[in-house]
Short mmCIF file of N, CA and C and ligand atoms in Angstrom, two decimals:
data_model
loop_
_atom_site.label_atom_id
_atom_site.label_comp_id
_atom_site.label_asym_id
_atom_site.label_seq_id
_atom_site.Cartn_x
_atom_site.Cartn_y
_atom_site.Cartn_z
N MET A 152 0.20 -22.74 -5.64
CA MET A 152 0.51 -21.31 -5.80
C MET A 152 0.85 -20.69 -4.44
N ARG A 153 2.03 -20.10 -4.34
CA ARG A 153 2.39 -19.41 -3.09
C ARG A 153 1.90 -17.96 -3.18
N ARG A 154 1.02 -17.62 -2.24
CA ARG A 154 0.38 -16.30 -2.30
C ARG A 154 0.76 -15.45 -1.09
N ALA A 155 0.82 -14.13 -1.32
CA ALA A 155 1.01 -13.19 -0.21
C ALA A 155 0.18 -11.95 -0.52
N VAL A 156 -0.07 -11.17 0.52
CA VAL A 156 -0.80 -9.92 0.33
C VAL A 156 0.03 -8.74 0.80
N CYS A 157 0.00 -7.66 0.01
CA CYS A 157 0.54 -6.36 0.43
C CYS A 157 -0.68 -5.47 0.71
N PRO A 158 -1.00 -5.23 1.98
CA PRO A 158 -2.19 -4.43 2.29
C PRO A 158 -1.83 -2.97 2.55
N GLY A 159 -2.81 -2.09 2.42
CA GLY A 159 -2.57 -0.70 2.77
C GLY A 159 -3.69 0.19 2.31
N SER A 160 -3.54 1.48 2.57
CA SER A 160 -4.53 2.46 2.11
C SER A 160 -4.20 2.91 0.68
N PHE A 161 -2.93 3.02 0.37
CA PHE A 161 -2.48 3.37 -0.98
C PHE A 161 -3.16 4.65 -1.51
N ASP A 162 -3.14 5.69 -0.69
CA ASP A 162 -3.85 6.94 -1.07
C ASP A 162 -2.86 8.09 -1.28
N PRO A 163 -2.06 8.08 -2.34
CA PRO A 163 -1.97 7.10 -3.40
C PRO A 163 -0.74 6.21 -3.21
N ILE A 164 -0.57 5.26 -4.14
CA ILE A 164 0.64 4.41 -4.15
C ILE A 164 1.87 5.29 -4.36
N THR A 165 2.93 5.01 -3.59
CA THR A 165 4.19 5.76 -3.71
C THR A 165 5.29 4.83 -4.24
N ASN A 166 6.45 5.41 -4.50
CA ASN A 166 7.60 4.58 -4.91
C ASN A 166 7.98 3.59 -3.80
N GLY A 167 7.73 3.97 -2.55
CA GLY A 167 8.03 3.07 -1.43
C GLY A 167 7.13 1.84 -1.47
N HIS A 168 5.83 2.04 -1.69
CA HIS A 168 4.91 0.89 -1.84
C HIS A 168 5.34 0.01 -3.01
N LEU A 169 5.64 0.68 -4.12
CA LEU A 169 5.97 -0.05 -5.34
C LEU A 169 7.21 -0.92 -5.13
N ASP A 170 8.19 -0.39 -4.41
CA ASP A 170 9.41 -1.14 -4.11
C ASP A 170 9.07 -2.43 -3.35
N ILE A 171 8.19 -2.31 -2.36
CA ILE A 171 7.82 -3.50 -1.57
C ILE A 171 7.03 -4.50 -2.44
N ILE A 172 6.11 -3.99 -3.25
CA ILE A 172 5.31 -4.88 -4.12
C ILE A 172 6.23 -5.60 -5.12
N GLU A 173 7.18 -4.87 -5.69
CA GLU A 173 8.11 -5.50 -6.66
C GLU A 173 8.94 -6.58 -5.99
N ARG A 174 9.39 -6.30 -4.78
CA ARG A 174 10.21 -7.30 -4.07
C ARG A 174 9.37 -8.51 -3.69
N ALA A 175 8.13 -8.27 -3.25
CA ALA A 175 7.23 -9.39 -2.91
C ALA A 175 6.93 -10.22 -4.15
N SER A 176 6.81 -9.55 -5.29
CA SER A 176 6.44 -10.27 -6.52
C SER A 176 7.54 -11.24 -6.97
N LYS A 177 8.79 -11.00 -6.51
CA LYS A 177 9.89 -11.93 -6.83
C LYS A 177 9.86 -13.15 -5.91
N LEU A 178 9.22 -13.01 -4.76
CA LEU A 178 9.25 -14.08 -3.76
C LEU A 178 8.04 -15.00 -3.81
N TYR A 179 6.94 -14.50 -4.37
CA TYR A 179 5.68 -15.27 -4.36
C TYR A 179 5.14 -15.44 -5.78
N ASP A 180 4.34 -16.49 -5.96
CA ASP A 180 3.74 -16.73 -7.28
C ASP A 180 2.68 -15.67 -7.58
N VAL A 181 1.87 -15.35 -6.57
CA VAL A 181 0.83 -14.33 -6.75
C VAL A 181 0.90 -13.36 -5.58
N VAL A 182 0.92 -12.08 -5.88
CA VAL A 182 0.87 -11.05 -4.84
C VAL A 182 -0.44 -10.28 -4.98
N HIS A 183 -1.25 -10.36 -3.92
CA HIS A 183 -2.50 -9.61 -3.88
C HIS A 183 -2.19 -8.25 -3.27
N VAL A 184 -2.61 -7.19 -3.92
CA VAL A 184 -2.50 -5.86 -3.32
C VAL A 184 -3.90 -5.49 -2.86
N ALA A 185 -4.08 -5.39 -1.54
CA ALA A 185 -5.41 -5.19 -0.97
C ALA A 185 -5.55 -3.75 -0.48
N VAL A 186 -6.46 -3.03 -1.11
CA VAL A 186 -6.69 -1.62 -0.76
C VAL A 186 -7.80 -1.57 0.29
N ALA A 187 -7.46 -1.09 1.47
CA ALA A 187 -8.42 -1.07 2.57
C ALA A 187 -9.47 0.02 2.36
N VAL A 188 -10.73 -0.36 2.51
CA VAL A 188 -11.83 0.60 2.43
C VAL A 188 -12.07 1.11 3.84
N ASN A 189 -11.87 2.41 4.03
CA ASN A 189 -12.09 3.01 5.35
C ASN A 189 -13.17 4.08 5.21
N ARG A 190 -14.42 3.68 5.56
CA ARG A 190 -15.56 4.58 5.32
C ARG A 190 -15.51 5.83 6.20
N SER A 191 -14.77 5.77 7.31
CA SER A 191 -14.74 6.92 8.21
C SER A 191 -13.66 7.94 7.80
N LYS A 192 -12.87 7.59 6.78
CA LYS A 192 -11.78 8.49 6.37
C LYS A 192 -11.91 8.85 4.90
N GLN A 193 -12.13 10.14 4.64
CA GLN A 193 -12.22 10.61 3.25
C GLN A 193 -10.81 10.69 2.68
N GLY A 194 -10.54 9.97 1.60
CA GLY A 194 -9.20 9.99 1.03
C GLY A 194 -9.04 11.06 -0.03
N MET A 195 -7.82 11.23 -0.50
CA MET A 195 -7.56 12.12 -1.64
C MET A 195 -8.10 11.48 -2.92
N PHE A 196 -7.99 10.14 -2.99
CA PHE A 196 -8.47 9.39 -4.15
C PHE A 196 -9.52 8.37 -3.69
N SER A 197 -10.50 8.10 -4.56
CA SER A 197 -11.48 7.05 -4.25
C SER A 197 -10.76 5.70 -4.32
N VAL A 198 -11.38 4.69 -3.74
CA VAL A 198 -10.77 3.36 -3.76
C VAL A 198 -10.60 2.88 -5.20
N GLU A 199 -11.57 3.20 -6.06
CA GLU A 199 -11.48 2.78 -7.47
C GLU A 199 -10.29 3.47 -8.15
N GLU A 200 -10.09 4.75 -7.83
CA GLU A 200 -8.95 5.48 -8.41
C GLU A 200 -7.62 4.89 -7.91
N ARG A 201 -7.58 4.54 -6.62
CA ARG A 201 -6.35 3.97 -6.06
C ARG A 201 -6.02 2.65 -6.75
N ILE A 202 -7.08 1.84 -6.95
CA ILE A 202 -6.88 0.54 -7.61
C ILE A 202 -6.35 0.75 -9.03
N ALA A 203 -6.94 1.70 -9.75
CA ALA A 203 -6.52 1.96 -11.14
C ALA A 203 -5.05 2.40 -11.16
N LEU A 204 -4.65 3.24 -10.22
CA LEU A 204 -3.25 3.71 -10.18
C LEU A 204 -2.29 2.55 -9.85
N ILE A 205 -2.72 1.67 -8.96
CA ILE A 205 -1.86 0.52 -8.62
C ILE A 205 -1.74 -0.40 -9.84
N GLU A 206 -2.87 -0.62 -10.52
CA GLU A 206 -2.83 -1.49 -11.70
C GLU A 206 -1.90 -0.92 -12.77
N GLU A 207 -1.99 0.39 -12.98
CA GLU A 207 -1.13 1.02 -13.99
C GLU A 207 0.35 0.91 -13.62
N THR A 208 0.64 1.14 -12.34
CA THR A 208 2.06 1.22 -11.95
C THR A 208 2.68 -0.15 -11.70
N THR A 209 1.83 -1.20 -11.65
CA THR A 209 2.39 -2.55 -11.50
C THR A 209 2.19 -3.37 -12.79
N ALA A 210 1.84 -2.69 -13.88
CA ALA A 210 1.54 -3.39 -15.14
C ALA A 210 2.75 -4.17 -15.66
N HIS A 211 3.97 -3.78 -15.23
CA HIS A 211 5.18 -4.49 -15.69
C HIS A 211 5.38 -5.81 -14.94
N LEU A 212 4.56 -6.06 -13.91
CA LEU A 212 4.68 -7.31 -13.15
C LEU A 212 3.52 -8.22 -13.55
N ASP A 213 3.81 -9.54 -13.71
CA ASP A 213 2.73 -10.39 -14.25
C ASP A 213 2.02 -11.22 -13.19
N ASN A 214 2.31 -10.96 -11.91
CA ASN A 214 1.69 -11.80 -10.87
C ASN A 214 1.00 -10.98 -9.77
N ILE A 215 0.43 -9.84 -10.17
CA ILE A 215 -0.19 -8.95 -9.19
C ILE A 215 -1.70 -8.93 -9.38
N GLN A 216 -2.44 -9.05 -8.27
CA GLN A 216 -3.90 -8.91 -8.32
C GLN A 216 -4.30 -7.80 -7.36
N VAL A 217 -4.99 -6.80 -7.88
CA VAL A 217 -5.35 -5.64 -7.04
C VAL A 217 -6.84 -5.69 -6.75
N GLU A 218 -7.18 -5.52 -5.47
CA GLU A 218 -8.59 -5.57 -5.05
C GLU A 218 -8.78 -4.65 -3.86
N SER A 219 -10.02 -4.26 -3.63
CA SER A 219 -10.32 -3.56 -2.38
C SER A 219 -10.78 -4.59 -1.36
N HIS A 220 -10.71 -4.21 -0.08
CA HIS A 220 -11.33 -5.06 0.93
C HIS A 220 -11.80 -4.22 2.10
N SER A 221 -12.90 -4.67 2.69
CA SER A 221 -13.35 -4.03 3.94
C SER A 221 -13.42 -5.14 4.98
N GLY A 222 -13.44 -4.77 6.22
CA GLY A 222 -13.44 -5.79 7.28
C GLY A 222 -12.02 -6.20 7.60
N LEU A 223 -11.91 -7.34 8.26
CA LEU A 223 -10.60 -7.78 8.75
C LEU A 223 -9.72 -8.27 7.60
N LEU A 224 -8.46 -7.85 7.64
CA LEU A 224 -7.50 -8.30 6.63
C LEU A 224 -7.36 -9.82 6.67
N VAL A 225 -7.39 -10.40 7.88
CA VAL A 225 -7.20 -11.86 7.96
C VAL A 225 -8.38 -12.62 7.34
N ASP A 226 -9.57 -12.02 7.34
CA ASP A 226 -10.71 -12.67 6.67
C ASP A 226 -10.48 -12.68 5.15
N TYR A 227 -9.95 -11.55 4.66
CA TYR A 227 -9.59 -11.46 3.22
C TYR A 227 -8.58 -12.58 2.90
N CYS A 228 -7.57 -12.73 3.78
CA CYS A 228 -6.51 -13.73 3.54
C CYS A 228 -7.09 -15.14 3.57
N THR A 229 -7.88 -15.43 4.58
CA THR A 229 -8.41 -16.79 4.75
C THR A 229 -9.29 -17.16 3.56
N ALA A 230 -10.12 -16.21 3.11
CA ALA A 230 -11.04 -16.48 2.00
C ALA A 230 -10.28 -16.81 0.70
N ARG A 231 -9.05 -16.33 0.58
CA ARG A 231 -8.29 -16.52 -0.67
C ARG A 231 -7.12 -17.48 -0.51
N GLY A 232 -6.99 -18.09 0.64
CA GLY A 232 -5.88 -19.02 0.86
C GLY A 232 -4.53 -18.33 0.86
N ILE A 233 -4.48 -17.14 1.47
CA ILE A 233 -3.23 -16.36 1.53
C ILE A 233 -2.63 -16.54 2.94
N PRO A 234 -1.45 -17.17 3.05
CA PRO A 234 -0.89 -17.42 4.38
C PRO A 234 0.02 -16.31 4.91
N ALA A 235 0.35 -15.32 4.07
CA ALA A 235 1.37 -14.34 4.49
C ALA A 235 1.00 -12.91 4.11
N ILE A 236 1.22 -12.03 5.07
CA ILE A 236 1.05 -10.58 4.86
C ILE A 236 2.46 -9.99 4.76
N ILE A 237 2.72 -9.20 3.75
CA ILE A 237 4.04 -8.55 3.60
C ILE A 237 3.90 -7.08 3.95
N LYS A 238 4.75 -6.63 4.87
CA LYS A 238 4.73 -5.23 5.28
C LYS A 238 6.13 -4.63 5.16
N GLY A 239 6.20 -3.42 4.66
CA GLY A 239 7.48 -2.70 4.65
C GLY A 239 7.68 -2.04 5.99
N LEU A 240 8.89 -2.13 6.52
CA LEU A 240 9.22 -1.41 7.76
C LEU A 240 10.17 -0.29 7.41
N ARG A 241 9.73 0.96 7.68
CA ARG A 241 10.56 2.11 7.32
C ARG A 241 11.58 2.43 8.40
N ALA A 242 11.14 2.36 9.64
CA ALA A 242 12.01 2.78 10.75
C ALA A 242 11.50 2.09 12.01
N VAL A 243 12.28 2.24 13.08
CA VAL A 243 11.90 1.61 14.35
C VAL A 243 10.52 2.11 14.79
N SER A 244 10.19 3.35 14.44
CA SER A 244 8.90 3.92 14.84
C SER A 244 7.72 3.15 14.25
N ASP A 245 7.91 2.49 13.13
CA ASP A 245 6.84 1.66 12.55
C ASP A 245 6.63 0.38 13.36
N PHE A 246 7.68 -0.02 14.07
CA PHE A 246 7.73 -1.39 14.56
C PHE A 246 6.67 -1.72 15.61
N ASP A 247 6.46 -0.80 16.57
CA ASP A 247 5.52 -1.07 17.68
C ASP A 247 4.14 -1.47 17.18
N TYR A 248 3.58 -0.61 16.32
CA TYR A 248 2.22 -0.86 15.85
C TYR A 248 2.17 -2.05 14.90
N GLU A 249 3.19 -2.16 14.06
CA GLU A 249 3.23 -3.29 13.12
C GLU A 249 3.33 -4.62 13.86
N LEU A 250 4.10 -4.62 14.95
CA LEU A 250 4.22 -5.85 15.75
C LEU A 250 2.88 -6.20 16.38
N GLN A 251 2.19 -5.20 16.92
CA GLN A 251 0.86 -5.45 17.51
C GLN A 251 -0.08 -6.05 16.47
N MET A 252 -0.10 -5.45 15.28
CA MET A 252 -1.00 -5.96 14.25
C MET A 252 -0.62 -7.37 13.83
N ALA A 253 0.69 -7.61 13.69
CA ALA A 253 1.16 -8.94 13.28
C ALA A 253 0.77 -9.99 14.31
N GLN A 254 0.92 -9.65 15.58
CA GLN A 254 0.60 -10.61 16.63
C GLN A 254 -0.91 -10.84 16.70
N MET A 255 -1.68 -9.76 16.56
CA MET A 255 -3.14 -9.89 16.56
C MET A 255 -3.58 -10.75 15.38
N ASN A 256 -3.07 -10.45 14.20
CA ASN A 256 -3.48 -11.18 13.00
C ASN A 256 -3.11 -12.67 13.11
N HIS A 257 -1.93 -12.94 13.65
CA HIS A 257 -1.53 -14.34 13.80
C HIS A 257 -2.42 -15.05 14.82
N GLY A 258 -2.71 -14.34 15.92
CA GLY A 258 -3.57 -14.94 16.96
C GLY A 258 -4.98 -15.19 16.44
N LEU A 259 -5.47 -14.32 15.58
CA LEU A 259 -6.84 -14.47 15.06
C LEU A 259 -6.97 -15.62 14.07
N SER A 260 -5.89 -15.85 13.31
CA SER A 260 -6.09 -16.68 12.11
C SER A 260 -4.92 -17.59 11.77
N GLY A 261 -3.76 -17.36 12.37
CA GLY A 261 -2.57 -18.11 11.96
C GLY A 261 -1.85 -17.51 10.76
N VAL A 262 -2.41 -16.44 10.18
CA VAL A 262 -1.74 -15.79 9.05
C VAL A 262 -0.46 -15.11 9.56
N GLU A 263 0.64 -15.37 8.87
CA GLU A 263 1.94 -14.80 9.27
C GLU A 263 2.14 -13.41 8.67
N THR A 264 2.96 -12.59 9.33
CA THR A 264 3.37 -11.31 8.74
C THR A 264 4.87 -11.34 8.53
N LEU A 265 5.31 -10.97 7.34
CA LEU A 265 6.74 -10.88 7.04
C LEU A 265 7.09 -9.42 6.80
N PHE A 266 8.12 -8.97 7.50
CA PHE A 266 8.55 -7.58 7.37
C PHE A 266 9.72 -7.47 6.39
N VAL A 267 9.59 -6.52 5.50
CA VAL A 267 10.65 -6.26 4.52
C VAL A 267 11.21 -4.87 4.84
N PRO A 268 12.52 -4.76 5.03
CA PRO A 268 13.07 -3.44 5.30
C PRO A 268 12.95 -2.55 4.07
N THR A 269 12.34 -1.40 4.26
CA THR A 269 12.20 -0.45 3.16
C THR A 269 13.57 -0.01 2.67
N SER A 270 13.66 0.25 1.38
CA SER A 270 14.91 0.81 0.86
C SER A 270 15.18 2.14 1.57
N PRO A 271 16.45 2.39 1.96
CA PRO A 271 16.78 3.63 2.67
C PRO A 271 16.32 4.87 1.89
N THR A 272 16.26 4.75 0.56
CA THR A 272 15.82 5.88 -0.28
C THR A 272 14.41 6.33 0.11
N TYR A 273 13.61 5.38 0.63
CA TYR A 273 12.20 5.68 0.90
C TYR A 273 11.85 5.61 2.38
N SER A 274 12.85 5.63 3.26
CA SER A 274 12.57 5.36 4.67
C SER A 274 11.73 6.46 5.32
N PHE A 275 11.71 7.64 4.72
CA PHE A 275 10.95 8.77 5.30
C PHE A 275 9.60 8.95 4.60
N LEU A 276 9.32 8.10 3.64
CA LEU A 276 8.22 8.35 2.70
C LEU A 276 6.90 7.79 3.19
N SER A 277 5.85 8.63 3.14
CA SER A 277 4.49 8.14 3.42
C SER A 277 3.54 8.89 2.50
N SER A 278 2.40 8.27 2.20
CA SER A 278 1.41 8.92 1.34
C SER A 278 0.95 10.23 1.96
N SER A 279 0.76 10.24 3.27
CA SER A 279 0.22 11.46 3.89
C SER A 279 1.22 12.61 3.80
N LEU A 280 2.51 12.31 3.98
CA LEU A 280 3.53 13.37 3.88
C LEU A 280 3.62 13.90 2.45
N VAL A 281 3.56 12.98 1.50
CA VAL A 281 3.61 13.36 0.08
C VAL A 281 2.44 14.30 -0.25
N LYS A 282 1.24 13.95 0.25
CA LYS A 282 0.06 14.78 -0.04
C LYS A 282 0.20 16.15 0.59
N GLU A 283 0.72 16.19 1.82
CA GLU A 283 0.88 17.48 2.50
C GLU A 283 1.89 18.36 1.75
N VAL A 284 3.04 17.78 1.42
CA VAL A 284 4.09 18.55 0.74
C VAL A 284 3.59 19.03 -0.63
N ALA A 285 2.93 18.14 -1.36
CA ALA A 285 2.43 18.51 -2.70
C ALA A 285 1.37 19.60 -2.58
N SER A 286 0.49 19.51 -1.59
CA SER A 286 -0.57 20.52 -1.40
C SER A 286 0.01 21.89 -1.10
N LEU A 287 1.21 21.90 -0.48
CA LEU A 287 1.85 23.17 -0.13
C LEU A 287 2.84 23.62 -1.21
N GLY A 288 2.82 22.94 -2.35
CA GLY A 288 3.62 23.39 -3.49
C GLY A 288 4.99 22.77 -3.59
N GLY A 289 5.31 21.80 -2.73
CA GLY A 289 6.63 21.15 -2.79
C GLY A 289 6.69 20.13 -3.92
N ASP A 290 7.92 19.86 -4.36
CA ASP A 290 8.13 18.92 -5.47
C ASP A 290 8.26 17.50 -4.91
N VAL A 291 7.31 16.64 -5.25
CA VAL A 291 7.36 15.25 -4.79
C VAL A 291 7.48 14.28 -5.98
N SER A 292 7.88 14.83 -7.12
CA SER A 292 7.87 14.02 -8.35
C SER A 292 8.82 12.83 -8.27
N HIS A 293 9.88 12.94 -7.45
CA HIS A 293 10.85 11.85 -7.33
C HIS A 293 10.36 10.74 -6.38
N LEU A 294 9.22 10.97 -5.74
CA LEU A 294 8.75 10.02 -4.73
C LEU A 294 7.57 9.17 -5.21
N LEU A 295 7.07 9.51 -6.39
CA LEU A 295 5.86 8.85 -6.90
C LEU A 295 6.10 8.39 -8.33
N PRO A 296 5.43 7.29 -8.74
CA PRO A 296 5.45 6.95 -10.16
C PRO A 296 4.89 8.13 -10.96
N GLY A 297 5.38 8.33 -12.19
CA GLY A 297 5.00 9.51 -12.99
C GLY A 297 3.50 9.73 -13.09
N VAL A 298 2.76 8.67 -13.39
CA VAL A 298 1.31 8.79 -13.58
C VAL A 298 0.63 9.21 -12.27
N VAL A 299 1.14 8.72 -11.17
CA VAL A 299 0.55 9.05 -9.86
C VAL A 299 0.82 10.52 -9.53
N HIS A 300 2.04 10.96 -9.82
CA HIS A 300 2.37 12.35 -9.57
C HIS A 300 1.46 13.28 -10.38
N ALA A 301 1.27 12.93 -11.65
CA ALA A 301 0.42 13.76 -12.52
C ALA A 301 -1.01 13.83 -11.97
N ARG A 302 -1.55 12.67 -11.54
CA ARG A 302 -2.93 12.63 -11.00
C ARG A 302 -3.03 13.41 -9.69
N LEU A 303 -1.98 13.36 -8.89
CA LEU A 303 -2.00 14.07 -7.60
C LEU A 303 -2.00 15.58 -7.83
N VAL A 304 -1.15 16.02 -8.74
CA VAL A 304 -1.08 17.45 -9.05
C VAL A 304 -2.44 17.93 -9.58
N GLU A 305 -3.03 17.12 -10.45
CA GLU A 305 -4.37 17.43 -10.99
C GLU A 305 -5.41 17.53 -9.89
N ARG A 306 -5.40 16.54 -9.00
CA ARG A 306 -6.41 16.47 -7.93
C ARG A 306 -6.28 17.67 -6.99
N ILE A 307 -5.05 18.05 -6.69
CA ILE A 307 -4.84 19.20 -5.80
C ILE A 307 -5.37 20.47 -6.47
N ALA A 308 -5.12 20.59 -7.79
CA ALA A 308 -5.61 21.76 -8.55
C ALA A 308 -7.13 21.79 -8.58
N GLU A 309 -7.75 20.61 -8.80
CA GLU A 309 -9.23 20.51 -8.81
C GLU A 309 -9.82 20.98 -7.50
N ARG A 310 -9.16 20.59 -6.42
CA ARG A 310 -9.69 20.90 -5.08
C ARG A 310 -9.57 22.38 -4.75
N ARG A 311 -8.68 23.07 -5.46
CA ARG A 311 -8.48 24.49 -5.20
C ARG A 311 -9.55 25.33 -5.89
N LYS A 312 -10.24 24.72 -6.91
CA LYS A 312 -11.19 25.49 -7.72
C LYS A 312 -12.41 25.89 -6.88
O1 PNS B 29 -1.45 2.07 4.52
P1 PNS B 29 -1.94 1.92 5.94
O2 PNS B 29 -3.10 2.86 6.20
O3 PNS B 29 -0.84 2.06 6.95
O4 PNS B 29 -2.50 0.42 6.05
C1 PNS B 29 -3.04 -0.09 7.26
C2 PNS B 29 -3.82 -1.38 6.97
C3 PNS B 29 -4.93 -1.13 5.95
C4 PNS B 29 -2.88 -2.43 6.43
C5 PNS B 29 -4.42 -1.89 8.32
O5 PNS B 29 -5.11 -0.86 8.95
C6 PNS B 29 -5.36 -3.07 8.11
O6 PNS B 29 -4.90 -4.18 7.97
N1 PNS B 29 -6.69 -2.80 8.10
C7 PNS B 29 -7.71 -3.79 7.83
C8 PNS B 29 -8.63 -3.98 9.04
C9 PNS B 29 -8.00 -4.94 10.04
O7 PNS B 29 -7.78 -6.10 9.75
N2 PNS B 29 -7.71 -4.41 11.24
C10 PNS B 29 -7.10 -5.15 12.31
C11 PNS B 29 -5.59 -5.09 12.23
S1 PNS B 29 -4.82 -6.07 13.48
#
């Protein structure tokens, strides 16, 4: 089985993430989507909610496994026999930090990182920008899967109460 991991915070999953996961799913037998647990950062959604949204929005793909992980990503990979990390690159500005992480991860464990160029449609897209725009009343419905958009709008309304 050829395995790869798409890691991230996914708070929440966007159409940009989904595009990368769908493309990875065509290249590998099994694609693990690893949701990073960051105890020092309060998210908009809990890790369990993020996982549920990823599972719902990738239900049309038959080779996706969604899990949370804490600690080093390369330890997650080594424990599961995953030799490759797939990352979307949106713009040159992503490259510096992504290259550092890729080199560190390879040096630590031999796990490779493969960069996939993000679709130009999503090159400006990030979960944090989507949350900011939605919180200020902007329309982000075209940037998120329908179910995710509905949950985000709900969550923002709940937080206003
Ligand atoms: O969606 P994000 O927040 O840009 O994802 C970043 C993520 C989770 C992929 C990255 O921070 C990560 O791999 N964290 C796991 C901890 C780790 O291995 N850190 C060392 C990276 S060299």
